[in-house]
XYZ file of C-alpha atoms in Angstrom:
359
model
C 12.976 -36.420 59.170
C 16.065 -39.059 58.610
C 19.055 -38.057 57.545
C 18.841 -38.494 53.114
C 22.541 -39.418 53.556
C 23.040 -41.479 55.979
C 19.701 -43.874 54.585
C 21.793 -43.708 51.081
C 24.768 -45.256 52.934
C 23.116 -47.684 54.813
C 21.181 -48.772 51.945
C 24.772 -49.019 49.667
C 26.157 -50.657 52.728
C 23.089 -53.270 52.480
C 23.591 -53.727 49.000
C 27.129 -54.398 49.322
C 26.644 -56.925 52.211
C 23.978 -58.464 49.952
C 26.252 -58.657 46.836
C 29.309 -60.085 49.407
C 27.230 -63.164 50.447
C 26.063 -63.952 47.202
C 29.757 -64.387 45.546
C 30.739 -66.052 48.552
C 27.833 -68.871 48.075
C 28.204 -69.068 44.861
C 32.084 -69.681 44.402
C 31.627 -72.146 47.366
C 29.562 -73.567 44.770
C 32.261 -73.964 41.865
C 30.271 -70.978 40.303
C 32.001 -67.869 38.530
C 30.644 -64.953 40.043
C 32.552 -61.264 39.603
C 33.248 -58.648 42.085
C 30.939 -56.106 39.826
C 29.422 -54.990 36.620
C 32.126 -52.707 36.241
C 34.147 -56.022 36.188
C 32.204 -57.332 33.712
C 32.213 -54.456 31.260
C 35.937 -53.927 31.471
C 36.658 -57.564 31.020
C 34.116 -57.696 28.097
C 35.992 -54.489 26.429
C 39.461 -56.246 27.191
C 37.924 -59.022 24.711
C 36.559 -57.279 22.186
C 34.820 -59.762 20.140
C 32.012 -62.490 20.448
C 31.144 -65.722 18.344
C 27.564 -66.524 18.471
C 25.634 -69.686 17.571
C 22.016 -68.912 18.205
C 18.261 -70.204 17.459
C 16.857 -67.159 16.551
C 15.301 -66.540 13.582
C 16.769 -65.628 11.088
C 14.796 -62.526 10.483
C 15.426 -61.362 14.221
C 19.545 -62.149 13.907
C 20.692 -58.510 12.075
C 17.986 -56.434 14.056
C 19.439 -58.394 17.256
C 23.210 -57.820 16.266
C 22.704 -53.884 15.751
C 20.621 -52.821 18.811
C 23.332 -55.218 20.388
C 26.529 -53.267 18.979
C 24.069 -49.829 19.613
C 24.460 -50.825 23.675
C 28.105 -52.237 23.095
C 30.037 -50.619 20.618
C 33.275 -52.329 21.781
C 32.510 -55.590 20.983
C 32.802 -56.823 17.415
C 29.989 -59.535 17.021
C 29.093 -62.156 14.827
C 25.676 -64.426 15.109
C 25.401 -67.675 13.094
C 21.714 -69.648 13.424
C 21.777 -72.970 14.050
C 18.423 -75.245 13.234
C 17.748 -79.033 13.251
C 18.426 -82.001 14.751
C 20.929 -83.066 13.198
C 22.479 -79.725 13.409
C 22.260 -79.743 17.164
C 24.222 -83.406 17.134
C 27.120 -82.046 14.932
C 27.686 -79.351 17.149
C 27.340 -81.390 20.518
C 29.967 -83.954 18.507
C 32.260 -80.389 18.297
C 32.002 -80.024 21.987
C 33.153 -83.492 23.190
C 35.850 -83.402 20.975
C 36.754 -80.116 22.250
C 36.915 -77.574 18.371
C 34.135 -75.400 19.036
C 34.963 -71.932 18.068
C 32.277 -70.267 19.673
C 31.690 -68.084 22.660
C 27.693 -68.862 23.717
C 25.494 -71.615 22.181
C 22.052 -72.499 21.780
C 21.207 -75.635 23.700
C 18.269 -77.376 22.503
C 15.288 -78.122 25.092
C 15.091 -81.787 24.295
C 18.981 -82.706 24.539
C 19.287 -80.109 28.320
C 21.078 -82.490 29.584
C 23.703 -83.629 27.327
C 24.703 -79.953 26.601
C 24.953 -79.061 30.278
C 28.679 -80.192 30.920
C 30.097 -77.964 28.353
C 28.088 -74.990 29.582
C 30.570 -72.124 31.797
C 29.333 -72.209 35.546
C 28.199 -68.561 35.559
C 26.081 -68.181 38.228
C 23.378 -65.857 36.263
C 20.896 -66.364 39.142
C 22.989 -65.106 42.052
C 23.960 -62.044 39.697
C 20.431 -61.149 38.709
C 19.393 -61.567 42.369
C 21.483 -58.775 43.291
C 20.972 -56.791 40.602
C 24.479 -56.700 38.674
C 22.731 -58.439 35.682
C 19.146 -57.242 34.274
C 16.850 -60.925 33.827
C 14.144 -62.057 35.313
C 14.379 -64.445 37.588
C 12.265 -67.286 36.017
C 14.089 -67.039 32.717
C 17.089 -68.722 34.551
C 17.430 -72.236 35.435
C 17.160 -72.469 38.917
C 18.756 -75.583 39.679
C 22.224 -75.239 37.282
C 21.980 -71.194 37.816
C 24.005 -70.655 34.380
C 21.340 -71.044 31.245
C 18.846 -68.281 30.519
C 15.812 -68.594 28.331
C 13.971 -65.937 27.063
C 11.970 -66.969 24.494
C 8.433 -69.247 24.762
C 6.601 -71.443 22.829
C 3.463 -72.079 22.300
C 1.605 -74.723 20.656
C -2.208 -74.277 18.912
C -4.253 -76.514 16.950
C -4.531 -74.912 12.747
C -7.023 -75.207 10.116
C -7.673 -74.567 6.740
C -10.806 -71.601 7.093
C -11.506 -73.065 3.695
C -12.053 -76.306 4.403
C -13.518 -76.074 8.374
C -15.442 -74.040 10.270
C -13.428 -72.918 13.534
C -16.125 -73.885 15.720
C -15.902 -77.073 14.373
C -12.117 -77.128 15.608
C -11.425 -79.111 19.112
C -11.375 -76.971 21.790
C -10.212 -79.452 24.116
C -7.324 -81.880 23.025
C -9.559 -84.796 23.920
C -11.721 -83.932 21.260
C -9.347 -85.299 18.404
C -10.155 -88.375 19.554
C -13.636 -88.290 18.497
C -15.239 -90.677 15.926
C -15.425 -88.008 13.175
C -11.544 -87.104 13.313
C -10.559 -90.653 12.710
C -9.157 -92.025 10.052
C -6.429 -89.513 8.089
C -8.640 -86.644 9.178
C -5.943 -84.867 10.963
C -2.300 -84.459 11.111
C -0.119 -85.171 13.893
C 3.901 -84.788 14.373
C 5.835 -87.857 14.587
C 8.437 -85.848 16.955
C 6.188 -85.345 19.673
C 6.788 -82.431 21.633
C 3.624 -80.846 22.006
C 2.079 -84.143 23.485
C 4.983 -83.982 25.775
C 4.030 -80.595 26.846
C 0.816 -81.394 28.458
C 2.659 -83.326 30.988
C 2.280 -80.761 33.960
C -1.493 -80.675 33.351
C -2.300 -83.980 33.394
C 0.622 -85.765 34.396
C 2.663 -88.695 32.808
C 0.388 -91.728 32.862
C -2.616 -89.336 31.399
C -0.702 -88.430 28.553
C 1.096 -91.528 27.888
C -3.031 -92.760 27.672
C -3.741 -90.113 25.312
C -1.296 -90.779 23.389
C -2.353 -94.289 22.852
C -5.718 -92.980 22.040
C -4.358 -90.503 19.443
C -2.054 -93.232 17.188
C -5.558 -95.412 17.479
C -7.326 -92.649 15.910
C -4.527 -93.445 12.393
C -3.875 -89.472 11.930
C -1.729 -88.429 9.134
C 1.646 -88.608 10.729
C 3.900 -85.525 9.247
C 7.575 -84.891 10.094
C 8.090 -80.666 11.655
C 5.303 -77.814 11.741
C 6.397 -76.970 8.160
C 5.257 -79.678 6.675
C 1.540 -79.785 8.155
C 1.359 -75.960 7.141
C 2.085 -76.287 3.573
C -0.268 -79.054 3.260
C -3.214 -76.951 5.084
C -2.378 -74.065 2.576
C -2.507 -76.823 0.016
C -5.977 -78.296 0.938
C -4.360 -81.820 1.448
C -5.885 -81.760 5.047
C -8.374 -79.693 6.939
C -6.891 -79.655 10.631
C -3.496 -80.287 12.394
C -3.317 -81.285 15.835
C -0.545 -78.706 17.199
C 1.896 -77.177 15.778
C 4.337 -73.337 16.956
C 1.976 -70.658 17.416
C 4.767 -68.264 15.674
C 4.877 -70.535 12.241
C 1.623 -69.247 12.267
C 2.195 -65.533 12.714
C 4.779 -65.513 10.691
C 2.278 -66.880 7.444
C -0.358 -65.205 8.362
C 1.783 -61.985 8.175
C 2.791 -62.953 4.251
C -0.913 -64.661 3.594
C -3.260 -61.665 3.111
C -5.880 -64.552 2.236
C -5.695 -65.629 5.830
C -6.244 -69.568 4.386
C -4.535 -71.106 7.405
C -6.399 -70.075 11.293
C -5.231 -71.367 14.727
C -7.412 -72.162 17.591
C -6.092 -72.609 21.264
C -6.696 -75.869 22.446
C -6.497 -75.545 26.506
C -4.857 -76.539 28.365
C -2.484 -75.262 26.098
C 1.331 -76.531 25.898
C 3.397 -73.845 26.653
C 6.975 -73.994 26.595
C 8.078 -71.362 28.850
C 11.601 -72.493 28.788
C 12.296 -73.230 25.247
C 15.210 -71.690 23.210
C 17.852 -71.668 25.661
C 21.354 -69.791 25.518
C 24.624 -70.453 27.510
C 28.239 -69.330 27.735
C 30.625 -72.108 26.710
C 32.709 -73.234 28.980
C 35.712 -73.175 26.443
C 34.724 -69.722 25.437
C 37.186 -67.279 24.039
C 35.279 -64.580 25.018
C 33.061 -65.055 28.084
C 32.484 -61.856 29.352
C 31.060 -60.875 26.530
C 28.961 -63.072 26.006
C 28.151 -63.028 28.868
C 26.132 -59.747 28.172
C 24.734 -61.081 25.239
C 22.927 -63.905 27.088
C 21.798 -61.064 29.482
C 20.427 -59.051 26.338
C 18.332 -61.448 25.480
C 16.322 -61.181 27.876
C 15.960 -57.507 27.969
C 12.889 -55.084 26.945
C 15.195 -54.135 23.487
C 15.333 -57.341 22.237
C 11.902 -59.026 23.161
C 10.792 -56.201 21.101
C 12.804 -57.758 18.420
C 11.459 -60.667 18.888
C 8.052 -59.466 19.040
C 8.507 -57.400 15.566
C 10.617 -60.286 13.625
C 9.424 -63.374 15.429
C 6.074 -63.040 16.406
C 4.869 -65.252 19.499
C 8.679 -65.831 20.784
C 8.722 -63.424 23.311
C 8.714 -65.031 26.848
C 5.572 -65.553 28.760
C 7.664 -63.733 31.464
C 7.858 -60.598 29.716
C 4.705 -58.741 30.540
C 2.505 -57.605 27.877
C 4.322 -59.589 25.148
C 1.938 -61.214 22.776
C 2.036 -64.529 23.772
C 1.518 -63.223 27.707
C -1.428 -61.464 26.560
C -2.837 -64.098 24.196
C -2.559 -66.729 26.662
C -3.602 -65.014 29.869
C -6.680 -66.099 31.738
C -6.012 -69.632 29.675
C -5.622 -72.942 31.073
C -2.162 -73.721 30.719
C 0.646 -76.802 30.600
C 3.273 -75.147 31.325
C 6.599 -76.584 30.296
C 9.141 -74.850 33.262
C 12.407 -75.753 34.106
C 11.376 -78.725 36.631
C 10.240 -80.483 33.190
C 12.584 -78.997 30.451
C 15.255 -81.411 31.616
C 13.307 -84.695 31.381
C 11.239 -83.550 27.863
C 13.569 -86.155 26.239
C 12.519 -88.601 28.564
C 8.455 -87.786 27.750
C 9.020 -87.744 24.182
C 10.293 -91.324 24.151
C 7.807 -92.680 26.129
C 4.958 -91.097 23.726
C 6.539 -92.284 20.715
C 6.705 -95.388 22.560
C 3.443 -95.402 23.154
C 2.384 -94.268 19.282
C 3.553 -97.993 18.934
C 5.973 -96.547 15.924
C 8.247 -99.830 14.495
C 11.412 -99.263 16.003
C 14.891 -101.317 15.361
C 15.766 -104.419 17.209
């Protein structure tokens, strides 16, 4: 029989080697990457508080903040939401001129790349590879190794029940574009993410078509998911071409009439990486948020998530709603190869909607 002992050391002796090589590669890097946890904790207690400016809901914030505080008493911490685009610009304004007060942000999937620079090199990856942080893998950006996201999106076609039968609802995206859908029939975002999503199914060129296709079809063209809701619950329009999965949740959880349905449309756009939280690189407090951004991501608060904002969960937590609803589904899955170059889809679809734009 081997000697229990002697395995136990060799195995801590493995470990150790393991966690040696990874700090060495990743300060080789320019990456921050300390000795321990224990480092971590006692650095994190040294600074006591933490500034938050995060996209979650606002329903999921307090719930978030307690079991937070539960797990870390020691730091005293404060969660503002941020939401909108012009929102996101003020803030990224903030940064360059260097008077943010806060210790992790919320970096919006569309505008990846501009928020980048200001983001603390943490290397998140490295950590979680050797175990002194708790995420999965594929919630962190392999590439820059210092943004986590652990929340998905997913994007379904909605109808008034009222008004539609569901089988009459496209089960294929294609299907909007046929004869009896055009003409004001449906409604379709101006902002066009969910077009963008179906990229990695079909590829640039085959969406940029569609999306030609779809403006020739004259939808109703409606600014944000809010908007096409309250005018299904209204009766102004019988069908909307895509809009967040979780809007829906959340209304059908307040609508006991149950007026407004969703279909999946496959392949379905999936945003796998989609609200996306970093340590500032000016942060007064890094180590402690730090741990926040690894909270995220853990089973306490996707079931926050799951209770507060239905369908936000990631897709790489295992039995989360939106891993269950979607699996066995095609899927366009929006990873972090694409979530840097969104931007660069979107512009070319509205391009291609043939919207006026200024000279």
């Amino acid at each position: 029989l081997p000697n229990i002992a002697e395995t136990d050391c060799q195995l801590g002796a493995a470990s150790s080697e393991a966690l040696s090589k990874a700090r060495q590669e990743a300060e080789s890097g320019g990456y921050v990457f300390p000795a321990n946890r224990d480092e971590i904790l006692a650095k994190a207690r040294k600074e006591r508080k933490l500034r938050v400016l995060s996209g979650l809901s606002t329903p999921a914030i307090k719930p978030m903040i307690a079991a937070f505080k539960k797990k870390y008493p020691f730091i005293d911490t404060y969660v503002e939401e941020i939401e909108g685009t012009d929102a996101y610009q003020r803030f990224l304004l903030e940064l360059k001129a260097g008077i943010s007060k806060w210790d992790t942000n919320y970096i919006p999937y569309d505008n990846y790349k501009a928020f980048l620079p200001y983001q603390m090199r943490f290397d998140i990856l490295g950590m979680a590879g050797v175990g002194m942080l708790t995420v999965p893998s594929k919630m962190v950006d392999p590439v820059n190794r210092s943004t986590v996201s652990a929340n998905t999106v997913a994007n379904v076609a909605v109808y008034n029940r009222k008004m539609i039968a569901e089988e009459k609802v496209p089960s294929r995206w294609e299907d909007f574009l046929k004869l009896e859908f055009k003409g004001r029939k449906f409604m379709a975002e101006i902002r066009p993410s969910s077009v963008a999503a179906l990229v990695p199914a079909w590829g640039l060129e085959a969406t940029l078509e569609y999306a030609r296709k779809l403006a020739a079809q004259e939808p109703s063209w409606v600014r944000g998911g809010t908007r096409a809701i309250t005018a299904l619950q209204a009766g102004e329009f019988a069908l909307g071409l895509a809009v967040q999965a979780s809007s829906i949740k959340r209304l059908q959880a307040r609508d006991p009439a149950y007026v407004v349905g969703y279909k999946i449309v496959e392949p379905e756009p999936i945003r796998a990486i989609s609200r996306i939280d970093g340590v500032l690189r000016a942060a007064e407090h890094p180590y402690a948020a730090l741990l926040w951004v690894e909270f995220q991501a853990s089973p306490e608060a996707q079931k926050i998530l799951e209770e507060h904002g239905p369908f936000q969960t990631s897709i790489f937590t295992p039995g989360s709603a939106v891993e269950k609803e979607t699996r066995g589904k095609k899927l366009s899955e929006v990873d972090w190869q694409y979530i840097a170059r969104l931007d660069e889809y979107e512009a070319k679809i509205v391009e291609a909607y043939g919207f006026p734009t200024a000279k």
